[in-house]
Short mmCIF file of C-alpha atoms and ligand atoms in Angstrom, two decimals:
data_model
loop_
_atom_site.label_atom_id
_atom_site.label_comp_id
_atom_site.label_asym_id
_atom_site.label_seq_id
_atom_site.Cartn_x
_atom_site.Cartn_y
_atom_site.Cartn_z
CA MET A 199 -3.12 -9.80 149.27
CA SER A 200 -1.55 -9.59 152.87
CA MET A 201 -3.91 -8.47 155.29
CA ALA A 202 -4.54 -5.06 156.73
CA PRO A 203 -1.76 -3.69 159.34
CA VAL A 204 -2.78 -3.85 162.88
CA ILE A 205 -1.95 -1.36 166.03
CA ALA A 206 -3.40 -2.80 169.16
CA ILE A 207 -3.05 -1.07 172.19
CA ASP A 208 -4.29 -3.14 175.47
CA GLY A 209 -4.37 -1.94 179.24
CA PRO A 210 -6.03 -1.56 182.18
CA THR A 211 -9.32 0.80 182.76
CA ALA A 212 -9.00 4.09 182.31
CA SER A 213 -5.29 4.10 181.53
CA GLY A 214 -6.07 6.30 178.39
CA LYS A 215 -6.02 3.60 175.73
CA GLY A 216 -8.87 5.05 173.88
CA THR A 217 -7.44 8.50 173.52
CA ILE A 218 -4.54 7.69 172.17
CA ALA A 219 -5.78 4.49 169.97
CA GLN A 220 -7.77 7.68 168.18
CA ALA A 221 -5.15 10.07 168.48
CA VAL A 222 -2.41 7.04 166.55
CA ALA A 223 -5.48 6.19 163.66
CA ARG A 224 -6.05 10.22 163.22
CA GLU A 225 -2.37 10.36 162.60
CA LEU A 226 -1.97 7.35 160.25
CA GLY A 227 -5.45 7.85 158.81
CA PHE A 228 -6.04 4.21 160.21
CA GLY A 229 -9.51 2.81 161.14
CA CYS A 230 -10.43 2.56 164.88
CA LEU A 231 -12.19 0.08 166.84
CA ASP A 232 -12.95 0.30 170.51
CA SER A 233 -13.19 -2.88 171.66
CA GLY A 234 -14.70 -2.11 175.38
CA ALA A 235 -17.96 -0.49 173.19
CA LEU A 236 -18.97 -3.51 171.83
CA TYR A 237 -18.69 -5.62 175.78
CA ARG A 238 -20.50 -1.72 177.23
CA VAL A 239 -23.69 -3.03 174.64
CA VAL A 240 -23.41 -5.65 175.49
CA ALA A 241 -23.68 -4.47 179.02
CA LEU A 242 -26.57 -1.64 178.50
CA LEU A 243 -28.50 -4.27 176.78
CA ALA A 244 -28.02 -6.47 180.00
CA LEU A 245 -28.96 -4.09 182.45
CA ARG A 246 -31.90 -2.97 179.85
CA ARG A 247 -33.18 -6.57 179.68
CA ARG A 248 -32.37 -6.99 183.69
CA ILE A 249 -29.99 -10.43 182.52
CA ASP A 250 -28.13 -11.62 185.20
CA THR A 251 -24.54 -10.83 184.88
CA GLY A 252 -23.79 -14.90 185.23
CA ASP A 253 -26.23 -15.59 182.54
CA ALA A 254 -23.09 -16.62 179.95
CA LEU A 255 -26.57 -17.87 177.39
CA ARG A 256 -28.98 -15.76 177.13
CA LEU A 257 -25.43 -12.83 177.35
CA ALA A 258 -24.27 -14.37 174.51
CA GLN A 259 -27.31 -14.46 172.38
CA VAL A 260 -27.48 -10.59 173.20
CA ALA A 261 -23.96 -9.97 171.77
CA ARG A 262 -24.91 -12.50 169.04
CA SER A 263 -27.67 -10.45 168.31
CA ALA A 264 -26.53 -7.05 168.92
CA HIS A 265 -25.39 -5.08 165.55
CA PRO A 266 -23.71 -1.68 166.64
CA LEU A 267 -22.90 1.13 164.19
CA PHE A 268 -19.87 2.86 164.58
CA GLU A 269 -19.84 6.61 162.84
CA ARG A 270 -18.29 9.49 163.92
CA GLY A 271 -17.01 8.93 167.25
CA ARG A 272 -20.77 7.34 167.78
CA VAL A 273 -22.11 4.37 168.70
CA GLU A 274 -25.93 3.20 167.24
CA LEU A 275 -27.63 0.72 168.67
CA ASP A 276 -31.17 -0.22 166.47
CA GLY A 277 -31.29 3.44 165.60
CA GLU A 278 -30.76 4.92 168.95
CA ASP A 279 -28.01 6.78 170.05
CA VAL A 280 -26.04 5.07 172.90
CA THR A 281 -22.91 6.94 172.56
CA GLU A 282 -23.60 7.84 176.54
CA ALA A 283 -25.50 5.18 177.49
CA ILE A 284 -22.78 2.82 177.22
CA ARG A 285 -20.20 5.22 179.13
CA ALA A 286 -22.20 4.85 182.56
CA GLU A 287 -20.24 3.65 185.37
CA GLU A 288 -22.97 1.14 186.12
CA VAL A 289 -22.32 -0.07 182.67
CA GLY A 290 -18.68 -0.21 182.55
CA ARG A 291 -19.04 -2.42 185.66
CA ALA A 292 -21.53 -4.76 184.65
CA ALA A 293 -19.41 -5.14 181.06
CA SER A 294 -16.12 -6.18 183.82
CA HIS A 295 -18.97 -8.80 184.17
CA VAL A 296 -20.38 -9.71 180.73
CA SER A 297 -16.71 -9.51 179.17
CA ALA A 298 -15.60 -12.58 182.18
CA HIS A 299 -17.75 -15.11 179.72
CA ALA A 300 -15.96 -17.04 177.30
CA ALA A 301 -19.52 -17.93 175.39
CA VAL A 302 -19.33 -13.94 174.89
CA ARG A 303 -16.68 -13.29 174.02
CA ASP A 304 -16.24 -15.78 171.16
CA GLU A 305 -19.54 -14.12 169.88
CA LEU A 306 -17.59 -11.05 169.33
CA LEU A 307 -14.20 -12.27 167.86
CA GLN A 308 -15.90 -11.96 163.98
CA LEU A 309 -17.65 -8.50 164.43
CA GLN A 310 -13.82 -7.46 165.87
CA ARG A 311 -11.50 -8.41 163.38
CA SER A 312 -13.72 -7.44 160.56
CA PHE A 313 -12.78 -4.00 161.97
CA ARG A 314 -9.89 -4.73 160.38
CA ARG A 315 -9.54 -2.46 157.11
CA TRP A 316 -7.20 -0.75 154.68
CA PRO A 317 -5.05 1.28 155.61
CA GLY A 318 -4.81 -0.04 158.91
CA LEU A 319 -7.25 -0.26 162.43
CA VAL A 320 -5.61 0.84 165.70
CA ALA A 321 -7.63 -1.60 168.24
CA ASP A 322 -7.85 -1.08 171.73
CA GLY A 323 -9.01 -3.11 174.73
CA ARG A 324 -7.51 -5.80 176.97
CA ASP A 325 -7.11 -8.55 174.61
CA MET A 326 -6.12 -7.32 171.11
CA GLY A 327 -2.73 -7.89 170.75
CA THR A 328 -3.16 -11.78 172.89
CA VAL A 329 -6.54 -13.06 171.47
CA VAL A 330 -7.94 -10.55 168.71
CA PHE A 331 -5.18 -9.72 166.37
CA PRO A 332 -1.65 -11.78 168.02
CA ASP A 333 -0.28 -10.77 164.15
CA ALA A 334 -0.60 -7.00 165.01
CA ARG A 335 2.31 -5.41 163.64
CA LEU A 336 2.67 -3.19 167.13
CA LYS A 337 1.65 -4.05 170.51
CA VAL A 338 1.65 -2.05 172.71
CA PHE A 339 0.81 -2.50 176.56
CA LEU A 340 -0.22 1.22 177.95
CA THR A 341 -0.44 1.13 181.81
CA ALA A 342 -0.67 4.33 184.28
CA SER A 343 -0.94 3.72 188.08
CA VAL A 344 -4.37 3.22 189.69
CA GLU A 345 -4.21 7.14 191.02
CA VAL A 346 -3.34 8.48 188.09
CA ARG A 347 -5.91 6.81 186.53
CA ALA A 348 -8.49 7.16 188.99
CA GLN A 349 -8.07 11.52 189.20
CA ARG A 350 -8.32 11.09 185.21
CA ARG A 351 -11.79 9.04 185.86
CA LEU A 352 -12.99 11.96 188.46
CA LYS A 353 -12.12 14.60 186.23
CA GLN A 354 -14.11 12.72 183.31
CA LEU A 355 -17.10 12.53 185.44
CA MET A 356 -17.08 15.99 187.34
CA GLU A 357 -17.04 17.65 183.20
CA LYS A 358 -20.14 15.02 182.34
CA GLY A 359 -21.28 16.86 185.49
CA ILE A 360 -21.04 13.94 187.57
CA SER A 361 -19.93 13.69 191.51
CA ALA A 362 -18.35 11.25 192.81
CA SER A 363 -15.56 10.30 195.27
CA LEU A 364 -11.88 9.30 194.62
CA ALA A 365 -11.59 6.81 197.53
CA ASP A 366 -14.64 4.95 195.91
CA LEU A 367 -13.21 5.03 192.24
CA LEU A 368 -10.12 4.05 193.71
CA LEU A 369 -11.59 1.39 194.68
CA ASP A 370 -13.61 0.13 192.07
CA LEU A 371 -10.79 0.46 190.03
CA CYS A 372 -9.26 -1.99 192.09
CA GLU A 373 -11.83 -4.41 191.69
CA ARG A 374 -12.26 -4.12 188.05
CA ASP A 375 -8.34 -4.64 187.61
CA LYS A 376 -8.67 -7.32 189.37
CA ARG A 377 -11.19 -9.34 187.60
CA ASP A 378 -9.91 -8.13 184.40
CA ARG A 379 -6.58 -9.75 185.23
CA THR A 380 -7.47 -12.66 186.82
CA ARG A 381 -10.08 -14.16 184.54
CA PRO A 382 -9.72 -17.68 183.44
CA VAL A 383 -10.56 -16.72 179.64
CA ALA A 384 -8.56 -14.02 177.49
CA PRO A 385 -7.37 -11.83 180.96
CA LEU A 386 -5.98 -8.72 180.73
CA LYS A 387 -2.15 -8.95 180.44
CA ALA A 388 0.94 -7.53 178.23
CA ALA A 389 1.35 -10.01 174.99
CA ASP A 390 5.02 -11.33 175.24
CA ASP A 391 5.80 -9.43 172.36
CA ALA A 392 4.11 -6.05 173.73
CA TYR A 393 6.08 -2.63 174.11
CA GLU A 394 5.00 -1.23 177.14
CA LEU A 395 4.46 2.20 178.35
CA ASP A 396 4.05 3.17 181.53
CA ALA A 397 1.89 7.05 180.72
CA SER A 398 1.70 8.28 184.47
CA SER A 399 3.79 11.12 183.78
CA LEU A 400 3.33 11.37 180.13
CA THR A 401 0.84 13.69 178.45
CA VAL A 402 -1.26 12.59 175.26
CA ASP A 403 0.84 13.81 173.01
CA GLU A 404 3.98 12.16 173.90
CA VAL A 405 2.60 8.74 174.32
CA VAL A 406 1.12 9.17 170.63
CA GLY A 407 4.54 9.95 170.19
CA GLN A 408 6.22 6.86 171.51
CA VAL A 409 3.40 4.42 169.72
CA LEU A 410 4.01 6.39 166.30
CA ALA A 411 7.98 6.20 166.57
CA TRP A 412 7.53 2.71 167.84
CA TYR A 413 4.71 1.92 164.80
CA ARG A 414 7.82 3.24 162.39
CA THR A 415 10.79 1.03 163.60
CA VAL A 416 8.46 -2.38 163.27
CA SER A 417 7.42 -1.13 159.78
CA GLN A 418 10.79 -0.67 158.78
CA VAL A 419 12.05 -4.03 160.05
CA GLN A 420 8.75 -5.97 158.44
O1 DC B 682 -12.22 -0.21 177.94
P1 DC B 682 -13.51 -0.41 178.72
O2 DC B 682 -13.09 0.22 179.75
O3 DC B 682 -14.77 0.57 177.82
O4 DC B 682 -14.12 -2.09 178.72
C1 DC B 682 -15.80 -2.17 179.21
C2 DC B 682 -15.56 -3.72 179.83
O5 DC B 682 -15.01 -4.28 178.69
C3 DC B 682 -13.79 -3.93 180.74
O6 DC B 682 -13.92 -4.15 182.05
C4 DC B 682 -13.79 -5.29 180.15
C5 DC B 682 -14.30 -5.46 179.02
N1 DC B 682 -13.33 -5.52 178.19
C6 DC B 682 -12.67 -6.77 177.46
O7 DC B 682 -12.88 -7.73 178.41
N2 DC B 682 -12.05 -6.82 176.18
C7 DC B 682 -11.61 -6.08 175.59
N3 DC B 682 -11.07 -6.25 174.31
C8 DC B 682 -12.28 -4.43 175.59
C9 DC B 682 -12.94 -4.41 176.86
#
């Protein structure tokens, strides 16, 4: 039997990938993989255990022994609900460092591929189309201007009652983008066969509509 189809949605921090991936998965009845959550889980454990984010060996061990459970939009780790904890800015920043290690990425590769089940999977991250699912049926590279992404992050934080400054968020996003794009292993970049979409001035519904339209087109020609 052939493998279940995958829709890969890659792009920089706060480009709206997660929201789009969930909506597309809902429309198609597919499963969803938020690969960033895996790196965030490793980062959370590293912070709690005071492991240096440069210590590739120990971080790889953490990645190997972590068994997060994903259910109904929640993330559970050893019986603890860490859904909110992994979204903290500090954890996101640490995840960007942790994910730069090839040893950590290798440990998480099989786990990510195990999410591929019928009727299909929508996977979002940085290297879904380039490394994890190079045979994805559809690859989307979703971008938005850094200003739009910083505004979005600010709104998300304010909704959680966390105060932040737009200037700090802009700086942080730029640094994180640079780190993700310039790292030697699995850098953030569009796959050669990816459909690129700048969502700066589009609504969520418009982006979801475009992804579904592309998916229908590529499914017909297969
Ligand atoms: O998508 P996110 O912001 O939750 O991801 C957190 C960090 O994890 C991000 O800085 C880069 C890293 N990441 C990665 O290297 N590869 C992925 N497939 C997903 C995330």
